[in-house]
PDB file of C-alpha atoms in Angstrom:
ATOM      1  CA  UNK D   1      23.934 -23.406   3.316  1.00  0.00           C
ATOM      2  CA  UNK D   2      26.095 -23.556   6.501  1.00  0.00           C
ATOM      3  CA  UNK D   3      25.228 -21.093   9.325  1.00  0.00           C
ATOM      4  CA  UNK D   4      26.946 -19.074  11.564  1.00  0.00           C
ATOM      5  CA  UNK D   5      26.682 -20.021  15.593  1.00  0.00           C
ATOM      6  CA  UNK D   6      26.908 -18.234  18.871  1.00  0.00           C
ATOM      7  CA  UNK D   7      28.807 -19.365  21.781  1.00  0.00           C
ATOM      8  CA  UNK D   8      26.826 -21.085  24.043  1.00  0.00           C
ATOM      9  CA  UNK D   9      28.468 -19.449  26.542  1.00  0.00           C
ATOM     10  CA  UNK D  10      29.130 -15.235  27.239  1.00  0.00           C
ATOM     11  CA  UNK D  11      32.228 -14.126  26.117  1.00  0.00           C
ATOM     12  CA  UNK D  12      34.174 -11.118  26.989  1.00  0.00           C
ATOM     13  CA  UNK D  13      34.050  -8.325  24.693  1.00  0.00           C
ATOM     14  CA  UNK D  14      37.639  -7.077  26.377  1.00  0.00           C
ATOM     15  CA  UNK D  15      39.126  -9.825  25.044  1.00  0.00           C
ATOM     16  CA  UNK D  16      37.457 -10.019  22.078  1.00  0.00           C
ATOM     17  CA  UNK D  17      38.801  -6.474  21.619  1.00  0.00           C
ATOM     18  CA  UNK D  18      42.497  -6.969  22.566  1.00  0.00           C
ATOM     19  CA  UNK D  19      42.357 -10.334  20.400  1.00  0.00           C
ATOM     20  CA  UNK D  20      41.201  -7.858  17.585  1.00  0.00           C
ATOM     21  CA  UNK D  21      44.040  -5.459  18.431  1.00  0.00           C
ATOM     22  CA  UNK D  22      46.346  -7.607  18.300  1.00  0.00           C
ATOM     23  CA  UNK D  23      45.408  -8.847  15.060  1.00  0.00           C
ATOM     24  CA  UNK D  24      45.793  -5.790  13.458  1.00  0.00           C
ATOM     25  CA  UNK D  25      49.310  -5.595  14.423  1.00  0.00           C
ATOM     26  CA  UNK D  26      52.304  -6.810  12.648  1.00  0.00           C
ATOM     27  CA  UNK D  27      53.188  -6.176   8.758  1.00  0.00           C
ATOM     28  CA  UNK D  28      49.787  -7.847   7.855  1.00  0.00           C
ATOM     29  CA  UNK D  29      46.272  -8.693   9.053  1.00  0.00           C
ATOM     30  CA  UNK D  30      45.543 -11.792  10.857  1.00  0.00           C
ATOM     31  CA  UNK D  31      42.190 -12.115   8.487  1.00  0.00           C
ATOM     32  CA  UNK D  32      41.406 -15.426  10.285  1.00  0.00           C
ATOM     33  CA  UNK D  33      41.384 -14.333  14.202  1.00  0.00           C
ATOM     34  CA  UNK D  34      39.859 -11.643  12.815  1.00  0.00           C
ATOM     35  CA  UNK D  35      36.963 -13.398  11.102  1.00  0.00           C
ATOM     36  CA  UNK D  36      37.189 -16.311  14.227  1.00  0.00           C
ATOM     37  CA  UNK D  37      36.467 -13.496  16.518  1.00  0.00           C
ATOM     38  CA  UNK D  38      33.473 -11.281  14.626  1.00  0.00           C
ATOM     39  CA  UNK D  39      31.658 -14.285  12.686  1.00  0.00           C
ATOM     40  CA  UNK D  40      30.848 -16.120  16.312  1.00  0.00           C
ATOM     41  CA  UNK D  41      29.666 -13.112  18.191  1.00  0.00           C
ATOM     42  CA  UNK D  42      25.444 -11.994  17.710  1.00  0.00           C
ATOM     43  CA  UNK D  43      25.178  -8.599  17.112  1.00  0.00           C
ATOM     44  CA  UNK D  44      24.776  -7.517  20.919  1.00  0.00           C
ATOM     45  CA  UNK D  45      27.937  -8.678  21.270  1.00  0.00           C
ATOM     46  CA  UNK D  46      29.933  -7.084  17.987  1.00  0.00           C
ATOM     47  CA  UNK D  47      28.467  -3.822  19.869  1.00  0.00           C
ATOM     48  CA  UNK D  48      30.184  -4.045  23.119  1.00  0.00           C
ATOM     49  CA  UNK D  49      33.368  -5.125  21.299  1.00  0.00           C
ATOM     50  CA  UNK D  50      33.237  -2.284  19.116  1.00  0.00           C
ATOM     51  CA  UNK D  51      32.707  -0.201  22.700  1.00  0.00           C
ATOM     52  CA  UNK D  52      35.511  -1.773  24.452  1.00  0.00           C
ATOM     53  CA  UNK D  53      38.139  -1.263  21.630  1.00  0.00           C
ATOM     54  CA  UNK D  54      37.059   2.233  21.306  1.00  0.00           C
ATOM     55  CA  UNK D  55      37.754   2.285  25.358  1.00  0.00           C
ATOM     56  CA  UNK D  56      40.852   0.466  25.408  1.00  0.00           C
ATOM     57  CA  UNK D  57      42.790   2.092  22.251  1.00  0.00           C
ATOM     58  CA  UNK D  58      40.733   5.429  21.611  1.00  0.00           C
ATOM     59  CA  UNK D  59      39.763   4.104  17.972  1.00  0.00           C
ATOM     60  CA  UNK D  60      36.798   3.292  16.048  1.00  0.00           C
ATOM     61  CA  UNK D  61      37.036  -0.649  15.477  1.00  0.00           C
ATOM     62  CA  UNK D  62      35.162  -0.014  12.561  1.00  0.00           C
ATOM     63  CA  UNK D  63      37.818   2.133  10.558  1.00  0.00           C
ATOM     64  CA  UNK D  64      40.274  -0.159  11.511  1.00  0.00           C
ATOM     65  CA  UNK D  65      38.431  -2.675   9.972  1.00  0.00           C
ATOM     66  CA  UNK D  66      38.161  -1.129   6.931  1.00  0.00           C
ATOM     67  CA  UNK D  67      41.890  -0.313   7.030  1.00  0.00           C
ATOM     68  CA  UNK D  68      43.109  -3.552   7.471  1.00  0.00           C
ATOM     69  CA  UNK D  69      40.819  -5.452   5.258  1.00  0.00           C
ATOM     70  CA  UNK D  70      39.928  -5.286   1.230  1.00  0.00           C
ATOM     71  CA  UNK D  71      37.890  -6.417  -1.234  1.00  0.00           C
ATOM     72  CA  UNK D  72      34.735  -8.908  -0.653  1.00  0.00           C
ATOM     73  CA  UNK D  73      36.211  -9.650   2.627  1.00  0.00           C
ATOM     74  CA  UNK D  74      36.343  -5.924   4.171  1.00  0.00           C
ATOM     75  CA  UNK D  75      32.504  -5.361   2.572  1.00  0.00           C
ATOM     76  CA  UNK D  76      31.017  -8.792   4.263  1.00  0.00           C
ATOM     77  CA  UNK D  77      32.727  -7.898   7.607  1.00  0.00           C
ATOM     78  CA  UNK D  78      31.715  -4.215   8.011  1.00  0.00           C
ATOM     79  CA  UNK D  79      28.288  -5.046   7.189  1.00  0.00           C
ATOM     80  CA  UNK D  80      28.264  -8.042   9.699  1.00  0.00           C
ATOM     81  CA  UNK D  81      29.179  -5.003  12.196  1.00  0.00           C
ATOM     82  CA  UNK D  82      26.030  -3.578  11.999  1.00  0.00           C
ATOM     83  CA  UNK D  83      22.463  -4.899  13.441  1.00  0.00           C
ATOM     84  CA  UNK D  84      19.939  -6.430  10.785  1.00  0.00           C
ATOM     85  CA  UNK D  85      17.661  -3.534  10.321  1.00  0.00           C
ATOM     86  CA  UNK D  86      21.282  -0.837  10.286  1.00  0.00           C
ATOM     87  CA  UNK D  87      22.738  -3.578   7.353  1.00  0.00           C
ATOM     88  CA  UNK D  88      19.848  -3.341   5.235  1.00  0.00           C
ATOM     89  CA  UNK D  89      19.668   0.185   5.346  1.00  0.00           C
ATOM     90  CA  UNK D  90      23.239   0.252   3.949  1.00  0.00           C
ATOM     91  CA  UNK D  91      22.828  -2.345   1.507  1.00  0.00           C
ATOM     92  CA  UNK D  92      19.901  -0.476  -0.136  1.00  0.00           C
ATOM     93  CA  UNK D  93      21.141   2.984  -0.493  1.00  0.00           C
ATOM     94  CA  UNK D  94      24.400   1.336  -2.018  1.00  0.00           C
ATOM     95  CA  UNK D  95      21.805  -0.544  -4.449  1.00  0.00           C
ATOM     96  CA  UNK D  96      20.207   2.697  -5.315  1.00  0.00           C
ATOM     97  CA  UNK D  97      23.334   4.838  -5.264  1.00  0.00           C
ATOM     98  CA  UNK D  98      25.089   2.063  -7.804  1.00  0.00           C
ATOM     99  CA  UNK D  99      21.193   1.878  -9.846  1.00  0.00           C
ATOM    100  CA  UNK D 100      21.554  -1.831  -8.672  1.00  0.00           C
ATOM    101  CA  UNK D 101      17.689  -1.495  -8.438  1.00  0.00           C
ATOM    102  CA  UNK D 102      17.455  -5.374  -8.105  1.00  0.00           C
ATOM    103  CA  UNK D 103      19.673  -5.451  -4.701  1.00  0.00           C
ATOM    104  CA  UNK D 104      17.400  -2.648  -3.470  1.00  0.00           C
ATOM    105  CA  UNK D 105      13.961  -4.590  -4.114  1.00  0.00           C
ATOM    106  CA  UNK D 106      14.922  -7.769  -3.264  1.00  0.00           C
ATOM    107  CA  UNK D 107      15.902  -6.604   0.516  1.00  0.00           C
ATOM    108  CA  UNK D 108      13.107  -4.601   0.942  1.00  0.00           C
ATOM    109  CA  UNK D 109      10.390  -7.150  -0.460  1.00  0.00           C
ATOM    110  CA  UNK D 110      11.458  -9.753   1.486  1.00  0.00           C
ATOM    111  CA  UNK D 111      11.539  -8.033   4.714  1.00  0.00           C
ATOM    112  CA  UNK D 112       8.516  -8.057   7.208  1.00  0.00           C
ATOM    113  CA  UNK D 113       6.499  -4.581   7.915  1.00  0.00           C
ATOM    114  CA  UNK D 114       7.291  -4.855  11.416  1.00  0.00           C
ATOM    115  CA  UNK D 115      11.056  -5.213   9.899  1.00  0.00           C
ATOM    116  CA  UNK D 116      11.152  -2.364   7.077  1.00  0.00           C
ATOM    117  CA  UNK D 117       9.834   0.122  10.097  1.00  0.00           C
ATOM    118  CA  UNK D 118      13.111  -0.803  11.726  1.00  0.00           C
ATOM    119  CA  UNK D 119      14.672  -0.258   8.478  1.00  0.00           C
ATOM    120  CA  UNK D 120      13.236   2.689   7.761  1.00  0.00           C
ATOM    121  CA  UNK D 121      13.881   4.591  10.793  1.00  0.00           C
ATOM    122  CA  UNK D 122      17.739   3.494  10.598  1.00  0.00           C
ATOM    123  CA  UNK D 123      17.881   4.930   6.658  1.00  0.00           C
ATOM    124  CA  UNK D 124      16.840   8.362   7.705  1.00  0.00           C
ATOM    125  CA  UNK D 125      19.122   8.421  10.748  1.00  0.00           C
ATOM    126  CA  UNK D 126      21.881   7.479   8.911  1.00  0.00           C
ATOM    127  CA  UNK D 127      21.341   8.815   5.738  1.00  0.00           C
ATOM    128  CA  UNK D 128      19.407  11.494   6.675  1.00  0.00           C
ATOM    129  CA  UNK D 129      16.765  11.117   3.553  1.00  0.00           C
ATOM    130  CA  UNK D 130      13.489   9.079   4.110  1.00  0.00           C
ATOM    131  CA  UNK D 131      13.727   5.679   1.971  1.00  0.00           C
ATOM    132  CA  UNK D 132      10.713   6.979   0.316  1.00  0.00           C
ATOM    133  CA  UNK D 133      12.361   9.545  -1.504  1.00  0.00           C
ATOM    134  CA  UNK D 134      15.045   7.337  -2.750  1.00  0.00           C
ATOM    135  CA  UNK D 135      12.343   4.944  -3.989  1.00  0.00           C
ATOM    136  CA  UNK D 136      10.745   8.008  -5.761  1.00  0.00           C
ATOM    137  CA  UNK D 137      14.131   9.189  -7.105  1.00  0.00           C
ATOM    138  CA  UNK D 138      15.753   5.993  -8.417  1.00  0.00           C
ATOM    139  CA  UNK D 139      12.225   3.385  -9.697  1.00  0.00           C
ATOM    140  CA  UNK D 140       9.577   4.904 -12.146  1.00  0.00           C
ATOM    141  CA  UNK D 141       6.549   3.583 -13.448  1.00  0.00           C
ATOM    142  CA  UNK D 142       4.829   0.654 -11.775  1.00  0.00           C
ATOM    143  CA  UNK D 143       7.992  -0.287 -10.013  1.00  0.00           C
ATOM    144  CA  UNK D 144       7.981   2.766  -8.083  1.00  0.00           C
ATOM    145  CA  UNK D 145       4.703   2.623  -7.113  1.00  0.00           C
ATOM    146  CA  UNK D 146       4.493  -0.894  -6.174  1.00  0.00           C
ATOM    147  CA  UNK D 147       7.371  -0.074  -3.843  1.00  0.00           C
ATOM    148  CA  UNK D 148       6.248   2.850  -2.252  1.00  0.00           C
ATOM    149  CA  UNK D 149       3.097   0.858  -1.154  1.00  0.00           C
ATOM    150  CA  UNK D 150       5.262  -1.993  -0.173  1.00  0.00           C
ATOM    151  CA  UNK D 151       7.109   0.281   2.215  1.00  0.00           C
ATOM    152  CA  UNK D 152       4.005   2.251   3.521  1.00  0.00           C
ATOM    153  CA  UNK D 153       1.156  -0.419   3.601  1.00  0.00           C
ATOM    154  CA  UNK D 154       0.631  -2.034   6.962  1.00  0.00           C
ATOM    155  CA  UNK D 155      -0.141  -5.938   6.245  1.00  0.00           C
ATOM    156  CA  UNK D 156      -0.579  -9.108   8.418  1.00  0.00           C
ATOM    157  CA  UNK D 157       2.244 -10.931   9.330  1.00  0.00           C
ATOM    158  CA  UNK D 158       0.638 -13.791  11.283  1.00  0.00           C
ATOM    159  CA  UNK D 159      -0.329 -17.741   9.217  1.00  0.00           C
ATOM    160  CA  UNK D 160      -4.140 -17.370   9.241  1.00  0.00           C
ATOM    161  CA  UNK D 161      -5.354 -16.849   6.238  1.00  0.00           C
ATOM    162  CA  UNK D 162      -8.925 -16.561   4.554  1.00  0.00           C
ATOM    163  CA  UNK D 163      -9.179 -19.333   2.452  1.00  0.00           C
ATOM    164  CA  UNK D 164     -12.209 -17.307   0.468  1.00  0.00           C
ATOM    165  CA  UNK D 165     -10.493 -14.027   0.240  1.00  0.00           C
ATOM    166  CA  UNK D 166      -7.511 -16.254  -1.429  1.00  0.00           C
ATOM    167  CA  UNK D 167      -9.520 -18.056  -4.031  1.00  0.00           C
ATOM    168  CA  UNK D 168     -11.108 -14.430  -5.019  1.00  0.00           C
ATOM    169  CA  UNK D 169      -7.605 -13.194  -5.140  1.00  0.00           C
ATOM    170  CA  UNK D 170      -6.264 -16.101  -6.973  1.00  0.00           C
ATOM    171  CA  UNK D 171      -9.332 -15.124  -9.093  1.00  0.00           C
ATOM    172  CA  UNK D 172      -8.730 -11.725  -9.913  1.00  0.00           C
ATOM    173  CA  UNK D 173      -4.724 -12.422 -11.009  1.00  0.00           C
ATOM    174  CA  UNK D 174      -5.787 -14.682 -13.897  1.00  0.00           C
ATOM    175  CA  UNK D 175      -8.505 -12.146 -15.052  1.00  0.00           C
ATOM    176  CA  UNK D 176      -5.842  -9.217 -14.900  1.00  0.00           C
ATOM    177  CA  UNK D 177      -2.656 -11.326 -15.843  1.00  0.00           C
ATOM    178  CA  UNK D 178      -3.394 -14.679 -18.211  1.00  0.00           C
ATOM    179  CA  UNK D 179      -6.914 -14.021 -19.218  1.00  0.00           C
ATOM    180  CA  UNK D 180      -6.864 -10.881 -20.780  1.00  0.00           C
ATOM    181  CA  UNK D 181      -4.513  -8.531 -23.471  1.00  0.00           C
ATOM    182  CA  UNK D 182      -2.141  -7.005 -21.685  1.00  0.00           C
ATOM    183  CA  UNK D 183      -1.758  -6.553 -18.057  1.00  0.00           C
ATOM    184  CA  UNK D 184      -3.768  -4.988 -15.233  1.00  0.00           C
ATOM    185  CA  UNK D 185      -0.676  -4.207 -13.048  1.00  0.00           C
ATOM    186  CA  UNK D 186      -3.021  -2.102 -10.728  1.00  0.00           C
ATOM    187  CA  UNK D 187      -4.377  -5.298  -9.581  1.00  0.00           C
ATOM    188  CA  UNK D 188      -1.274  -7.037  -9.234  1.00  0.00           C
ATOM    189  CA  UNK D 189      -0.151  -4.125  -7.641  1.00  0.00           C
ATOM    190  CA  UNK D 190      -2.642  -3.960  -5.114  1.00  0.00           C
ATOM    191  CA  UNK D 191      -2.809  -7.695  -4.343  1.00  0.00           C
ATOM    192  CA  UNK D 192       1.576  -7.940  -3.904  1.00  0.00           C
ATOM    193  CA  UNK D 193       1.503  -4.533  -1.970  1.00  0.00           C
ATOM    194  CA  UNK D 194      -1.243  -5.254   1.042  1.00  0.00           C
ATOM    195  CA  UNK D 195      -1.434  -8.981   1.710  1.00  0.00           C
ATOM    196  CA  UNK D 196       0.283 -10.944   4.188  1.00  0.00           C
ATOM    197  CA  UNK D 197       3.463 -13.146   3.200  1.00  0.00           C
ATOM    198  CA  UNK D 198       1.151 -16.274   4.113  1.00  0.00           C
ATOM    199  CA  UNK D 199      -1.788 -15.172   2.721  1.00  0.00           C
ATOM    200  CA  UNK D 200       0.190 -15.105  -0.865  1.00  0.00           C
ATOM    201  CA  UNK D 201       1.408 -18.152  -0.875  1.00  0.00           C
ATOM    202  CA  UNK D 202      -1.677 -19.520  -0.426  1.00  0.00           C
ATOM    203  CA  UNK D 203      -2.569 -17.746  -3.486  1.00  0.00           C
ATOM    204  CA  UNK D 204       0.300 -19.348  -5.507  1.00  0.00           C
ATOM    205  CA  UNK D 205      -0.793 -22.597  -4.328  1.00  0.00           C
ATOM    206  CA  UNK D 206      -4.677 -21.822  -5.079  1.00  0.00           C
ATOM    207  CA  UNK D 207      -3.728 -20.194  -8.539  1.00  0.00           C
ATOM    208  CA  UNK D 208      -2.003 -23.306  -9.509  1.00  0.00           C
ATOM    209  CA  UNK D 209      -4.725 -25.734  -8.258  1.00  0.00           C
ATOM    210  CA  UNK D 210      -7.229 -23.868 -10.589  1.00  0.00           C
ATOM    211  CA  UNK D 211      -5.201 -22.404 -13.670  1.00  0.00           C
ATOM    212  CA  UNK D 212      -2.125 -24.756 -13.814  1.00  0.00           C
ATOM    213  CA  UNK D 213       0.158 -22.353 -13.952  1.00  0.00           C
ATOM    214  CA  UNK D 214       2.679 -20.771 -11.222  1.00  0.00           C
ATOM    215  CA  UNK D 215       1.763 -17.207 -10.165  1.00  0.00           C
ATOM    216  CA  UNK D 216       5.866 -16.801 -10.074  1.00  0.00           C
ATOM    217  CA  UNK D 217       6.245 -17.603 -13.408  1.00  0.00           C
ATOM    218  CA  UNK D 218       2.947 -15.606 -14.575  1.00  0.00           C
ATOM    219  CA  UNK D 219       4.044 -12.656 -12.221  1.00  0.00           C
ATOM    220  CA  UNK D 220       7.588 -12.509 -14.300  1.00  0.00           C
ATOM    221  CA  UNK D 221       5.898 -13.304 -17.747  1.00  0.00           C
ATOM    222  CA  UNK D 222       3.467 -10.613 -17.301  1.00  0.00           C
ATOM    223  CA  UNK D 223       5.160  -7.713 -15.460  1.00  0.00           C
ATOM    224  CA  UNK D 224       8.338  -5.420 -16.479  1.00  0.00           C
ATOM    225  CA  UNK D 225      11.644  -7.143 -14.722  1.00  0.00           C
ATOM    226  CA  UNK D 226      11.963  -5.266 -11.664  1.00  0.00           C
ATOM    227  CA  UNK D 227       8.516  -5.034 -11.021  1.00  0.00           C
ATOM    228  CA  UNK D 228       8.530  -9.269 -11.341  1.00  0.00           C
ATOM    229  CA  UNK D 229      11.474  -9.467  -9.462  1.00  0.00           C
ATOM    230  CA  UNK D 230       9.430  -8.354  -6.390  1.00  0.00           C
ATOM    231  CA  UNK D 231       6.473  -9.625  -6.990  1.00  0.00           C
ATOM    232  CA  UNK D 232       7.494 -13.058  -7.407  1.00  0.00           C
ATOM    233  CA  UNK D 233      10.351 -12.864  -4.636  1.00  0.00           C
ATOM    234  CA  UNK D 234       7.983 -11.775  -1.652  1.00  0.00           C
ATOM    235  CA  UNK D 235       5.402 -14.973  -1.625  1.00  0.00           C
ATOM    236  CA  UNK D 236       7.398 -17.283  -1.851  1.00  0.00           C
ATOM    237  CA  UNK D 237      10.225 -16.240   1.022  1.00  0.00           C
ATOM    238  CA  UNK D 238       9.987 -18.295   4.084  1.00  0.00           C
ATOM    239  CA  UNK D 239       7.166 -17.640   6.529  1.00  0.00           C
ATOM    240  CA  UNK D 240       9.650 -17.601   9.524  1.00  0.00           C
ATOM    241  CA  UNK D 241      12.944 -15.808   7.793  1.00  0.00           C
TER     242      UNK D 241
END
């Protein structure tokens, strides 16, 4: 996947804004200066553009953007507008607004606790509701509670791990997943909700070195579907995204 690249050198958010201004004008949008412009600027740098356009022509940059611009185009754009921790925010209430519960869980497991913090504190300014009650209001059942300790649990985020602690984890899966009737999502709740990202993967790899199996593929065989979905999304994001 290609990926997008800063300058290497400052540029000036006054003419990044009168670029912009100008390519709003005319009988149609100039979609590619626009996109030239926004998808080579960090997000430091969409801010003081979107500060010197309001200066320079008294008007939110981000109305006109959704003005001038439609479909996938106008959604990808407006959301590059907004810092990491701001977009996510957005994303997810969309998700939960739309019952796109997938969207909603696959953002927030694969985000750091440091990160969802961020997150959080940007969803209540914005939305004015605490991402907690949305959780509440739009997951039941083991979905909704493997969520809400997702998003209230403080875990590790460093690469040590505890190579004992991971074989007794590794362990404890496979008696409350493959081993027995049923499922003992309590466990796998537990286990998903308050390790570390690196500690988990580790787990994968010692699950598979002593059952044979992939604790992906057991997590999605053994838990409802959106409950999976975040359970076997979270170990196995990269350690440095």
């Amino acid at each position: 996947m290609s990926t997008l690249t800063v300058p290497p050198v400052l540029t000036s958010p006054r003419d990044d804004a009168m670029q912009l201004y100008r390519a709003f004008k005319g009988l149609g949008c100039d979609t590619a200066a626009v996109v030239n412009i926004l998808a080579h600027r960090d997000v430091t740098q969409r801010a003081l553009i979107q500060q010197e356009y309001r200066t320079m022509y008294s008007g939110d940059l981000l109305k006109r953007l959704e003005s001038e611009l439609t479909g996938k185009l106008e959604t990808a754009v407006l959301l590059w507008m907004y810092d990491p921790a701001g977009r996510d925010a957005i994303v997810v209430r969309q998700a939960f607004m739309e019952t796109y519960i997938q969207a909603a869980t696959e953002v927030i497991c694969s985000r750091t606790p440091s990160q969802i913090q961020t997150f959080k504190q940007h969803y209540y300014s914005k939305f004015g509701i605490h991402l907690e009650h949305d959780i509440e209001k739009h997951t039941s059942g083991d979905h909704k509670k493997l969520l809400l300790k997702y998003v209230g649990t403080p875990r590790y985020e460093g690469f040590e791990v505890d190579r004992i602690a991971v074989e007794q984890d590794a362990k404890a899966l496979f008696k409350a997943g493959e081993k027995r009737l049923g499922t003992d999502e309590k466990t796998f709740i537990k286990i998903f909700s308050e390790r570390s990202r690196a500690h988990l993967a580790a787990v994968d790899s010692a699950y598979h070195n002593m059952y044979g199996s992939s604790l992906k593929k057991v997590s999605f065989l053994q838990i409802y579907l959106h409950t999976s979905y975040l359970l076997f999304i979270y170990p196995f994001v990269k350690l440095d995204a």
